[in-house]
Short mmCIF file of C-alpha atoms in Angstrom, two decimals:
data_model
loop_
_atom_site.label_atom_id
_atom_site.label_comp_id
_atom_site.label_asym_id
_atom_site.label_seq_id
_atom_site.Cartn_x
_atom_site.Cartn_y
_atom_site.Cartn_z
CA UNK A 1 45.67 71.64 197.77
CA UNK A 2 45.79 69.62 201.00
CA UNK A 3 42.28 70.88 201.81
CA UNK A 4 41.02 69.73 198.41
CA UNK A 5 42.56 66.25 198.81
CA UNK A 6 40.97 66.00 202.28
CA UNK A 7 37.66 67.10 200.75
CA UNK A 8 37.89 64.32 198.13
CA UNK A 9 38.59 61.68 200.77
CA UNK A 10 35.75 62.89 202.99
CA UNK A 11 33.29 62.99 200.07
CA UNK A 12 34.23 59.44 199.04
CA UNK A 13 33.77 58.07 202.57
CA UNK A 14 30.47 59.92 203.00
CA UNK A 15 29.26 58.34 199.75
CA UNK A 16 30.11 54.86 201.09
CA UNK A 17 33.75 54.15 200.26
CA UNK A 18 35.59 51.76 202.60
CA UNK A 19 38.93 53.10 201.32
CA UNK A 20 39.87 56.12 199.20
CA UNK A 21 42.98 57.84 197.93
CA UNK A 22 43.30 61.05 195.94
CA UNK A 23 46.14 62.46 193.82
CA UNK A 24 46.49 66.02 192.63
CA UNK A 25 49.01 66.09 189.77
CA UNK A 26 50.35 69.22 188.07
CA UNK A 27 52.71 68.89 185.10
CA UNK A 28 54.57 71.21 182.76
CA UNK A 29 56.24 69.86 179.60
CA UNK A 30 58.38 71.22 176.79
CA UNK A 31 59.65 69.49 173.63
CA UNK A 32 62.10 71.10 171.18
CA UNK A 33 63.31 69.38 168.02
CA UNK A 34 65.64 70.27 165.14
CA UNK A 35 65.89 68.35 161.88
CA UNK A 36 68.55 68.80 159.20
CA UNK A 37 69.33 72.40 160.06
CA UNK A 38 65.80 73.61 160.70
CA UNK A 39 63.65 73.95 163.79
CA UNK A 40 61.14 71.11 163.48
CA UNK A 41 58.91 71.74 166.47
CA UNK A 42 58.46 73.54 169.78
CA UNK A 43 55.69 72.27 172.03
CA UNK A 44 54.65 73.40 175.50
CA UNK A 45 51.91 71.84 177.62
CA UNK A 46 50.52 72.15 181.12
CA UNK A 47 48.05 69.97 183.02
CA UNK A 48 46.36 70.03 186.42
CA UNK A 49 43.72 67.71 187.86
CA UNK A 50 42.76 65.27 190.59
CA UNK A 51 42.05 61.54 190.48
CA UNK A 52 39.99 59.78 193.19
CA UNK A 53 40.28 56.01 193.65
CA UNK A 54 37.94 54.16 196.01
CA UNK A 55 36.93 50.71 197.24
CA UNK A 56 33.16 50.45 197.75
CA UNK A 57 31.13 47.25 198.11
CA UNK A 58 34.46 45.41 197.70
CA UNK A 59 35.27 46.78 194.21
CA UNK A 60 37.53 49.46 192.74
CA UNK A 61 36.12 52.69 191.35
CA UNK A 62 38.01 55.63 189.85
CA UNK A 63 37.06 59.07 188.56
CA UNK A 64 39.02 62.21 187.75
CA UNK A 65 38.41 65.86 187.00
CA UNK A 66 40.27 68.96 185.94
CA UNK A 67 37.65 71.07 187.74
CA UNK A 68 39.67 71.82 190.87
CA UNK A 69 36.76 73.23 192.89
CA UNK A 70 34.87 71.79 195.88
CA UNK A 71 31.88 70.95 193.68
CA UNK A 72 34.03 69.38 190.98
CA UNK A 73 35.97 67.27 193.46
CA UNK A 74 32.83 66.09 195.29
CA UNK A 75 31.32 65.07 191.95
CA UNK A 76 34.43 63.05 191.05
CA UNK A 77 34.43 61.29 194.43
CA UNK A 78 30.73 60.40 194.12
CA UNK A 79 31.27 59.14 190.57
CA UNK A 80 34.16 56.92 191.73
CA UNK A 81 31.93 55.35 194.41
CA UNK A 82 29.08 54.84 191.93
CA UNK A 83 31.44 53.13 189.48
CA UNK A 84 32.77 50.86 192.25
CA UNK A 85 29.25 49.80 193.17
CA UNK A 86 28.48 49.06 189.54
CA UNK A 87 31.67 46.98 189.26
CA UNK A 88 30.76 45.09 192.43
CA UNK A 89 27.87 43.39 190.60
CA UNK A 90 30.40 41.29 188.64
CA UNK A 91 32.94 40.87 191.44
CA UNK A 92 34.47 37.41 192.01
CA UNK A 93 36.09 38.37 195.32
CA UNK A 94 36.34 41.63 197.29
CA UNK A 95 39.50 43.71 196.90
CA UNK A 96 42.01 43.30 199.72
CA UNK A 97 45.14 45.42 200.24
CA UNK A 98 48.45 44.61 201.91
CA UNK A 99 49.17 46.84 204.89
CA UNK A 100 51.13 50.07 204.48
CA UNK A 101 52.01 52.76 207.01
CA UNK A 102 50.53 56.26 207.16
CA UNK A 103 53.08 58.86 206.06
CA UNK A 104 53.21 62.65 206.12
CA UNK A 105 56.25 63.55 204.06
CA UNK A 106 57.81 65.62 201.27
CA UNK A 107 60.17 64.30 198.56
CA UNK A 108 62.03 66.24 195.87
CA UNK A 109 64.16 64.91 193.02
CA UNK A 110 67.61 66.33 192.19
CA UNK A 111 67.83 69.51 190.09
CA UNK A 112 70.57 72.17 190.05
CA UNK A 113 69.16 74.43 187.32
CA UNK A 114 65.45 74.61 186.47
CA UNK A 115 65.41 73.74 182.74
CA UNK A 116 62.36 75.95 182.21
CA UNK A 117 64.45 78.95 183.31
CA UNK A 118 66.77 78.49 180.29
CA UNK A 119 65.83 80.56 177.26
CA UNK A 120 64.49 78.95 174.11
CA UNK A 121 67.30 80.64 172.16
CA UNK A 122 69.96 78.90 174.28
CA UNK A 123 68.30 75.51 173.86
CA UNK A 124 67.96 75.91 170.08
CA UNK A 125 71.55 77.12 169.77
CA UNK A 126 72.81 73.94 171.43
CA UNK A 127 70.67 71.68 169.22
CA UNK A 128 71.53 73.54 166.00
CA UNK A 129 75.27 73.38 166.78
CA UNK A 130 75.11 69.60 167.26
CA UNK A 131 72.96 69.23 164.16
CA UNK A 132 75.42 71.16 161.99
CA UNK A 133 78.41 69.22 163.33
CA UNK A 134 76.81 65.89 162.39
CA UNK A 135 76.20 67.08 158.81
CA UNK A 136 79.89 67.95 158.33
CA UNK A 137 80.04 64.42 156.91
CA UNK A 138 78.79 64.52 153.31
CA UNK A 139 77.12 61.12 153.65
CA UNK A 140 74.94 62.38 156.52
CA UNK A 141 71.91 63.60 154.60
CA UNK A 142 69.46 63.75 157.51
CA UNK A 143 70.12 64.77 161.11
CA UNK A 144 67.86 65.14 164.12
CA UNK A 145 68.31 66.44 167.63
CA UNK A 146 65.82 67.04 170.40
CA UNK A 147 65.29 67.99 174.04
CA UNK A 148 62.40 67.21 176.37
CA UNK A 149 61.69 68.64 179.80
CA UNK A 150 59.08 67.73 182.41
CA UNK A 151 58.20 69.15 185.81
CA UNK A 152 55.83 67.12 188.01
CA UNK A 153 54.23 68.12 191.31
CA UNK A 154 52.07 65.55 193.12
CA UNK A 155 50.03 65.52 196.30
CA UNK A 156 48.75 62.12 197.51
CA UNK A 157 46.35 61.54 200.40
CA UNK A 158 44.55 58.45 201.64
CA UNK A 159 41.85 57.57 204.17
CA UNK A 160 44.55 55.56 205.98
CA UNK A 161 46.21 58.82 207.03
CA UNK A 162 48.92 59.54 204.45
CA UNK A 163 49.53 63.02 202.98
CA UNK A 164 52.61 63.06 200.71
CA UNK A 165 54.01 65.86 198.49
CA UNK A 166 56.51 65.03 195.73
CA UNK A 167 58.12 67.02 192.92
CA UNK A 168 60.81 66.41 190.34
CA UNK A 169 62.22 67.59 187.02
CA UNK A 170 63.12 65.34 184.09
CA UNK A 171 65.49 66.34 181.27
CA UNK A 172 66.19 64.40 178.08
CA UNK A 173 68.27 65.01 174.96
CA UNK A 174 69.79 63.12 172.05
CA UNK A 175 71.09 63.39 168.51
CA UNK A 176 70.97 61.06 165.49
CA UNK A 177 72.79 61.20 162.15
CA UNK A 178 71.37 59.29 159.18
CA UNK A 179 73.71 58.36 156.34
CA UNK A 180 72.24 57.59 152.93
CA UNK A 181 73.86 55.54 150.20
CA UNK A 182 73.55 52.35 148.17
CA UNK A 183 69.83 52.14 148.86
CA UNK A 184 70.35 52.17 152.61
CA UNK A 185 69.65 54.69 155.39
CA UNK A 186 71.72 53.96 158.51
CA UNK A 187 71.30 55.77 161.85
CA UNK A 188 73.93 56.54 164.47
CA UNK A 189 72.81 58.08 167.77
CA UNK A 190 74.24 59.66 170.91
CA UNK A 191 74.00 59.10 173.85
CA UNK A 192 71.28 56.59 173.02
CA UNK A 193 68.69 56.01 170.31
CA UNK A 194 64.97 56.76 170.54
CA UNK A 195 65.41 60.25 172.01
CA UNK A 196 68.74 59.94 173.81
CA UNK A 197 69.28 59.87 177.55
CA UNK A 198 66.63 60.90 180.09
CA UNK A 199 67.23 61.53 183.79
CA UNK A 200 65.70 63.24 186.77
CA UNK A 201 67.62 66.51 186.87
CA UNK A 202 67.84 69.93 185.33
CA UNK A 203 69.72 71.85 182.62
CA UNK A 204 73.01 70.61 184.10
CA UNK A 205 72.13 67.11 182.85
CA UNK A 206 71.81 68.42 179.27
CA UNK A 207 75.16 70.25 179.40
CA UNK A 208 76.87 67.13 180.77
CA UNK A 209 75.93 65.22 177.58
CA UNK A 210 78.09 67.56 175.43
CA UNK A 211 75.95 66.95 172.35
CA UNK A 212 77.97 69.27 170.09
CA UNK A 213 81.26 67.73 171.23
CA UNK A 214 80.09 64.22 170.35
CA UNK A 215 78.31 65.16 167.11
CA UNK A 216 81.38 64.88 164.80
CA UNK A 217 82.05 61.29 165.95
CA UNK A 218 78.38 60.41 165.49
CA UNK A 219 78.45 61.78 161.93
CA UNK A 220 81.72 59.97 161.12
CA UNK A 221 80.39 56.62 162.36
CA UNK A 222 77.12 57.06 160.45
CA UNK A 223 79.11 57.67 157.26
CA UNK A 224 81.44 54.71 157.93
CA UNK A 225 78.47 52.37 158.37
CA UNK A 226 77.70 52.69 154.63
CA UNK A 227 80.82 50.69 153.79
CA UNK A 228 80.75 48.43 156.86
CA UNK A 229 80.45 44.65 156.62
CA UNK A 230 77.02 43.01 157.01
CA UNK A 231 76.31 41.04 160.16
CA UNK A 232 77.28 37.37 159.64
CA UNK A 233 74.59 34.72 160.20
CA UNK A 234 75.95 32.36 162.84
CA UNK A 235 75.98 31.27 166.48
CA UNK A 236 78.64 33.23 168.32
CA UNK A 237 79.64 35.10 171.46
CA UNK A 238 78.27 38.64 171.82
CA UNK A 239 79.24 41.52 174.09
CA UNK A 240 76.41 44.04 174.42
CA UNK A 241 76.89 47.65 175.50
CA UNK A 242 75.12 48.95 178.60
CA UNK A 243 72.36 50.85 176.77
CA UNK A 244 71.29 47.72 174.85
CA UNK A 245 71.57 45.55 177.99
CA UNK A 246 69.24 48.07 179.65
CA UNK A 247 66.58 47.54 176.95
CA UNK A 248 67.14 43.78 177.10
CA UNK A 249 66.45 43.92 180.86
CA UNK A 250 63.37 46.08 180.25
CA UNK A 251 61.73 43.75 177.76
CA UNK A 252 62.79 40.29 178.94
CA UNK A 253 63.00 40.78 182.75
CA UNK A 254 61.16 43.98 183.68
CA UNK A 255 57.84 43.23 182.01
CA UNK A 256 57.68 39.48 182.78
CA UNK A 257 58.20 40.15 186.51
CA UNK A 258 55.31 42.63 186.81
CA UNK A 259 52.99 40.76 189.15
CA UNK A 260 49.75 41.94 187.52
CA UNK A 261 50.90 40.28 184.30
CA UNK A 262 51.90 37.10 186.14
CA UNK A 263 48.45 36.97 187.80
CA UNK A 264 46.69 37.57 184.46
CA UNK A 265 45.20 40.89 185.60
CA UNK A 266 47.04 42.72 182.79
CA UNK A 267 46.54 40.79 179.56
CA UNK A 268 45.60 43.42 177.02
CA UNK A 269 48.04 45.80 175.38
CA UNK A 270 51.10 44.64 177.32
CA UNK A 271 50.41 40.89 177.22
CA UNK A 272 51.05 38.47 180.06
CA UNK A 273 54.21 36.70 181.28
CA UNK A 274 56.00 33.44 180.66
CA UNK A 275 56.70 33.32 184.43
CA UNK A 276 54.23 31.74 186.90
CA UNK A 277 53.62 32.14 190.64
CA UNK A 278 55.05 28.67 191.32
CA UNK A 279 58.36 29.79 189.75
CA UNK A 280 59.06 32.14 192.66
CA UNK A 281 62.15 30.94 194.48
CA UNK A 282 62.66 28.03 192.09
CA UNK A 283 63.02 29.23 188.47
CA UNK A 284 66.54 29.57 187.10
CA UNK A 285 66.07 32.76 185.08
CA UNK A 286 69.72 33.21 184.19
CA UNK A 287 73.26 32.20 185.04
CA UNK A 288 74.88 32.80 188.43
CA UNK A 289 76.19 36.11 187.01
CA UNK A 290 72.64 37.49 186.67
CA UNK A 291 71.26 39.41 189.66
CA UNK A 292 68.51 41.97 189.03
CA UNK A 293 67.00 44.54 191.39
CA UNK A 294 64.00 46.88 191.30
CA UNK A 295 65.26 50.01 193.04
CA UNK A 296 63.27 53.25 193.30
CA UNK A 297 65.88 54.92 195.51
CA UNK A 298 68.62 55.67 192.92
CA UNK A 299 68.99 59.47 192.76
CA UNK A 300 68.54 60.95 189.30
CA UNK A 301 66.93 57.85 187.82
CA UNK A 302 63.60 58.16 185.95
CA UNK A 303 62.40 55.29 188.15
CA UNK A 304 63.09 57.17 191.40
CA UNK A 305 60.50 58.59 193.81
CA UNK A 306 59.83 58.90 197.50
CA UNK A 307 56.52 57.02 197.45
CA UNK A 308 54.57 55.26 194.71
CA UNK A 309 51.01 56.27 193.79
CA UNK A 310 49.59 54.08 196.57
CA UNK A 311 51.69 55.81 199.23
CA UNK A 312 54.16 52.91 199.55
CA UNK A 313 57.75 54.05 200.34
CA UNK A 314 60.39 53.63 197.62
CA UNK A 315 62.55 50.58 198.16
CA UNK A 316 65.18 48.26 196.68
CA UNK A 317 64.15 44.65 196.12
CA UNK A 318 65.80 41.68 194.37
CA UNK A 319 63.85 40.18 191.47
CA UNK A 320 66.61 37.73 190.54
CA UNK A 321 69.51 36.78 192.78
CA UNK A 322 72.40 34.71 191.37
CA UNK A 323 70.16 33.62 188.50
CA UNK A 324 67.15 32.47 190.59
CA UNK A 325 63.78 34.28 190.46
CA UNK A 326 63.22 35.74 193.94
CA UNK A 327 60.59 38.46 193.55
CA UNK A 328 58.00 40.32 191.49
CA UNK A 329 57.13 43.99 191.06
CA UNK A 330 53.89 44.46 192.96
CA UNK A 331 51.03 46.63 194.17
CA UNK A 332 49.30 46.47 197.55
CA UNK A 333 46.59 44.27 196.05
CA UNK A 334 48.80 41.92 194.02
CA UNK A 335 51.44 41.56 196.75
CA UNK A 336 48.83 40.09 199.08
CA UNK A 337 48.24 37.33 196.49
CA UNK A 338 51.75 36.02 197.20
CA UNK A 339 51.69 36.74 200.92
CA UNK A 340 54.00 39.75 200.77
CA UNK A 341 53.76 43.50 201.26
CA UNK A 342 53.99 45.82 198.26
CA UNK A 343 57.46 46.73 197.01
CA UNK A 344 56.11 50.05 195.75
CA UNK A 345 55.66 49.74 191.98
CA UNK A 346 52.24 51.36 191.44
CA UNK A 347 52.34 54.49 189.30
CA UNK A 348 49.89 56.36 187.08
CA UNK A 349 50.41 58.41 183.93
CA UNK A 350 48.84 61.60 185.27
CA UNK A 351 45.86 62.59 187.37
CA UNK A 352 43.27 61.04 185.04
CA UNK A 353 44.64 57.47 185.09
CA UNK A 354 44.54 54.73 187.73
CA UNK A 355 47.94 53.48 188.90
CA UNK A 356 49.28 50.23 187.39
CA UNK A 357 52.21 48.03 188.35
CA UNK A 358 55.13 49.73 186.58
CA UNK A 359 58.87 49.20 186.60
CA UNK A 360 60.96 51.47 188.78
CA UNK A 361 64.71 51.19 188.12
CA UNK A 362 65.11 47.52 187.19
CA UNK A 363 68.82 46.86 186.89
CA UNK A 364 71.32 44.14 186.10
CA UNK A 365 73.68 44.36 189.07
CA UNK A 366 77.33 45.02 188.11
CA UNK A 367 79.91 42.25 187.89
CA UNK A 368 83.69 42.41 188.04
CA UNK A 369 84.90 42.97 184.47
CA UNK A 370 86.22 46.05 182.71
CA UNK A 371 85.08 46.35 179.10
CA UNK A 372 88.66 46.19 177.71
CA UNK A 373 89.31 43.00 179.71
CA UNK A 374 85.99 41.54 178.55
CA UNK A 375 86.92 42.12 174.90
CA UNK A 376 90.47 40.88 175.46
CA UNK A 377 89.07 37.67 176.99
CA UNK A 378 86.88 36.96 173.94
CA UNK A 379 88.52 34.91 171.18
CA UNK A 380 85.78 35.48 168.61
CA UNK A 381 82.45 37.31 168.62
CA UNK A 382 80.67 40.62 167.99
CA UNK A 383 80.39 43.77 170.11
CA UNK A 384 76.94 45.44 169.83
CA UNK A 385 76.15 49.11 170.54
CA UNK A 386 72.92 51.18 170.67
CA UNK A 387 69.48 49.74 169.99
CA UNK A 388 67.90 50.28 166.58
CA UNK A 389 64.76 48.13 166.84
CA UNK A 390 63.20 45.38 168.91
CA UNK A 391 60.51 42.74 168.80
CA UNK A 392 59.30 40.42 171.58
CA UNK A 393 56.23 38.24 171.99
CA UNK A 394 53.41 39.03 174.43
CA UNK A 395 54.77 36.57 177.05
CA UNK A 396 58.25 38.13 176.76
CA UNK A 397 59.86 34.82 175.85
CA UNK A 398 61.04 35.02 172.20
CA UNK A 399 62.82 38.20 171.14
CA UNK A 400 64.89 39.84 168.43
CA UNK A 401 66.94 43.02 168.80
CA UNK A 402 68.83 45.03 166.20
CA UNK A 403 71.54 47.57 167.03
CA UNK A 404 72.94 50.53 165.15
CA UNK A 405 76.55 49.39 165.02
CA UNK A 406 78.85 46.50 165.88
CA UNK A 407 82.44 45.40 165.61
CA UNK A 408 83.92 41.97 165.05
CA UNK A 409 86.02 40.61 167.91
CA UNK A 410 88.95 38.46 166.84
CA UNK A 411 91.59 37.16 169.23
CA UNK A 412 90.59 39.65 171.91
CA UNK A 413 90.59 42.76 169.72
CA UNK A 414 87.91 44.83 167.98
CA UNK A 415 88.09 44.46 164.20
CA UNK A 416 85.84 45.36 161.28
CA UNK A 417 82.79 47.57 161.77
CA UNK A 418 79.45 45.77 161.22
CA UNK A 419 76.21 47.41 160.07
CA UNK A 420 72.72 46.35 161.10
CA UNK A 421 73.89 43.80 163.69
CA UNK A 422 71.07 41.83 165.24
CA UNK A 423 70.54 38.87 167.54
CA UNK A 424 67.68 36.66 168.66
CA UNK A 425 67.00 34.38 171.61
CA UNK A 426 64.68 32.84 174.18
CA UNK A 427 64.66 34.66 177.50
CA UNK A 428 65.88 31.98 179.99
CA UNK A 429 68.35 30.49 177.50
CA UNK A 430 69.79 33.93 176.70
CA UNK A 431 70.20 35.03 180.32
CA UNK A 432 71.49 31.53 181.13
CA UNK A 433 74.31 32.10 178.62
CA UNK A 434 75.55 35.25 180.39
CA UNK A 435 79.07 34.45 181.53
CA UNK A 436 80.40 37.93 182.43
CA UNK A 437 79.07 41.35 183.48
CA UNK A 438 80.94 44.67 183.53
CA UNK A 439 81.90 46.31 186.79
CA UNK A 440 80.55 49.38 188.60
CA UNK A 441 82.83 51.72 186.59
CA UNK A 442 80.97 50.72 183.40
CA UNK A 443 77.50 50.59 185.03
CA UNK A 444 75.11 53.35 183.97
CA UNK A 445 71.43 54.09 184.56
CA UNK A 446 69.52 54.61 181.29
CA UNK A 447 66.14 56.35 181.26
CA UNK A 448 63.23 54.99 179.21
CA UNK A 449 60.43 57.60 179.11
CA UNK A 450 58.09 55.73 176.74
CA UNK A 451 57.08 52.43 178.38
CA UNK A 452 53.50 51.71 177.26
CA UNK A 453 51.03 49.56 179.17
CA UNK A 454 47.30 49.34 179.91
CA UNK A 455 44.10 50.30 178.12
CA UNK A 456 43.73 53.21 177.78
CA UNK A 457 47.48 53.14 177.32
CA UNK A 458 49.61 54.79 179.95
CA UNK A 459 53.21 55.85 179.28
CA UNK A 460 55.54 55.34 182.23
CA UNK A 461 58.98 56.81 182.76
CA UNK A 462 61.24 53.99 183.96
CA UNK A 463 64.97 53.27 184.06
CA UNK A 464 67.51 50.48 184.00
CA UNK A 465 71.06 50.26 185.32
CA UNK A 466 73.39 48.08 183.31
CA UNK A 467 77.01 47.48 182.35
CA UNK A 468 78.28 45.74 179.20
CA UNK A 469 77.71 41.98 179.44
CA UNK A 470 78.84 38.90 177.51
CA UNK A 471 76.62 36.07 176.26
CA UNK A 472 77.70 32.84 174.55
CA UNK A 473 76.09 30.77 171.77
CA UNK A 474 73.81 33.55 170.57
CA UNK A 475 72.25 33.48 167.10
CA UNK A 476 73.16 36.65 165.17
CA UNK A 477 72.51 37.89 161.65
CA UNK A 478 68.88 36.78 161.66
CA UNK A 479 67.16 37.03 158.29
CA UNK A 480 70.31 36.63 156.22
#
């Protein structure tokens, strides 16, 4: 494959490219799902191709092919140069890139047991056992459980001298029980909603979730939600569990700090940002308890890699420090706009897509509180767990989130269960009301394998580290 990448780079330069990079990407995927006692679906897919990105006459051009032959690769390289020259006719300014070193390296993600080596029978047996255990509760009328596996092998080369091989496995699993009664259908999920937990790792990551062991509790809570109290409509203190804080970070900090959105280069499907370039170093994004990093070096995280898809080394960078905006997620091109080097956030959804600025592992840094102490310190409020739905505007400023379950907090103790708890807010006001963050013992990295952006849409696999956090004066019970 190295010879084919070198061939692509040589063909692009011969055709007139000032810069070129090429990525060979090979993927293997498997999805297995069970619903209410029956196998719902088993899907397997494989993909292999090469994408060639060039700068010619000052403009970007990109072409890709699944024809992995010398003729096919030369044709893709020539097409990329032709497209760049066509784009140059409408160019406002030539593309410039921040400097990056030339690297020859190999990077591999963690994996103890190749998940594709596990038999389909063993995978189905685990899912069916969890599914049956959830339906032990009579009120649970629908149950779902699923696993997803991905193996990625990449080879990146550039005309600046880099040649980088990377490979990793991803494993994901989750279960959900749906209780039906009184005209309502209420979900309860483990370990997270929307497909569960996803990590870089192998079969060992699935076994560690203990889906069948947690299924009875999930079913019991789903059934109990039918008789739970509705969420009150009021301004109150909320404590949010780490999985919901992770999604809150994703939507209201991760996306607004993508530099292509701040610059207005990405204004289609994913919208823009309420943050401006002049806010860097000055904007109070949150309270002094809010520090947020973009870190692609956390082992096992979906946002981890050795190098991004521009050949920039993985790194850890502060986006917000003690509440003040200090950085953006950038590419080589966008970083130069603010006089910095890239912090390595360019990734593509496969060989046939150009890289975009994407989140890595964007995390709320841990504080000093244990969850029991945080609850004990709260006189009155609501504890929220597990996202159910979300809505946020295209500038990522006004939002509303609903969770699967909540509990009243009264005089420092958890009280009545609450169904359909939800809250709303405005991004800087909400993060400005954060007065406590859980400590490292409660901090967990949550994988999000379905982050959409771009046209045609690309789906990125990103992650967020978070611990439970407390916010004051939050409006809850919206719509009641």
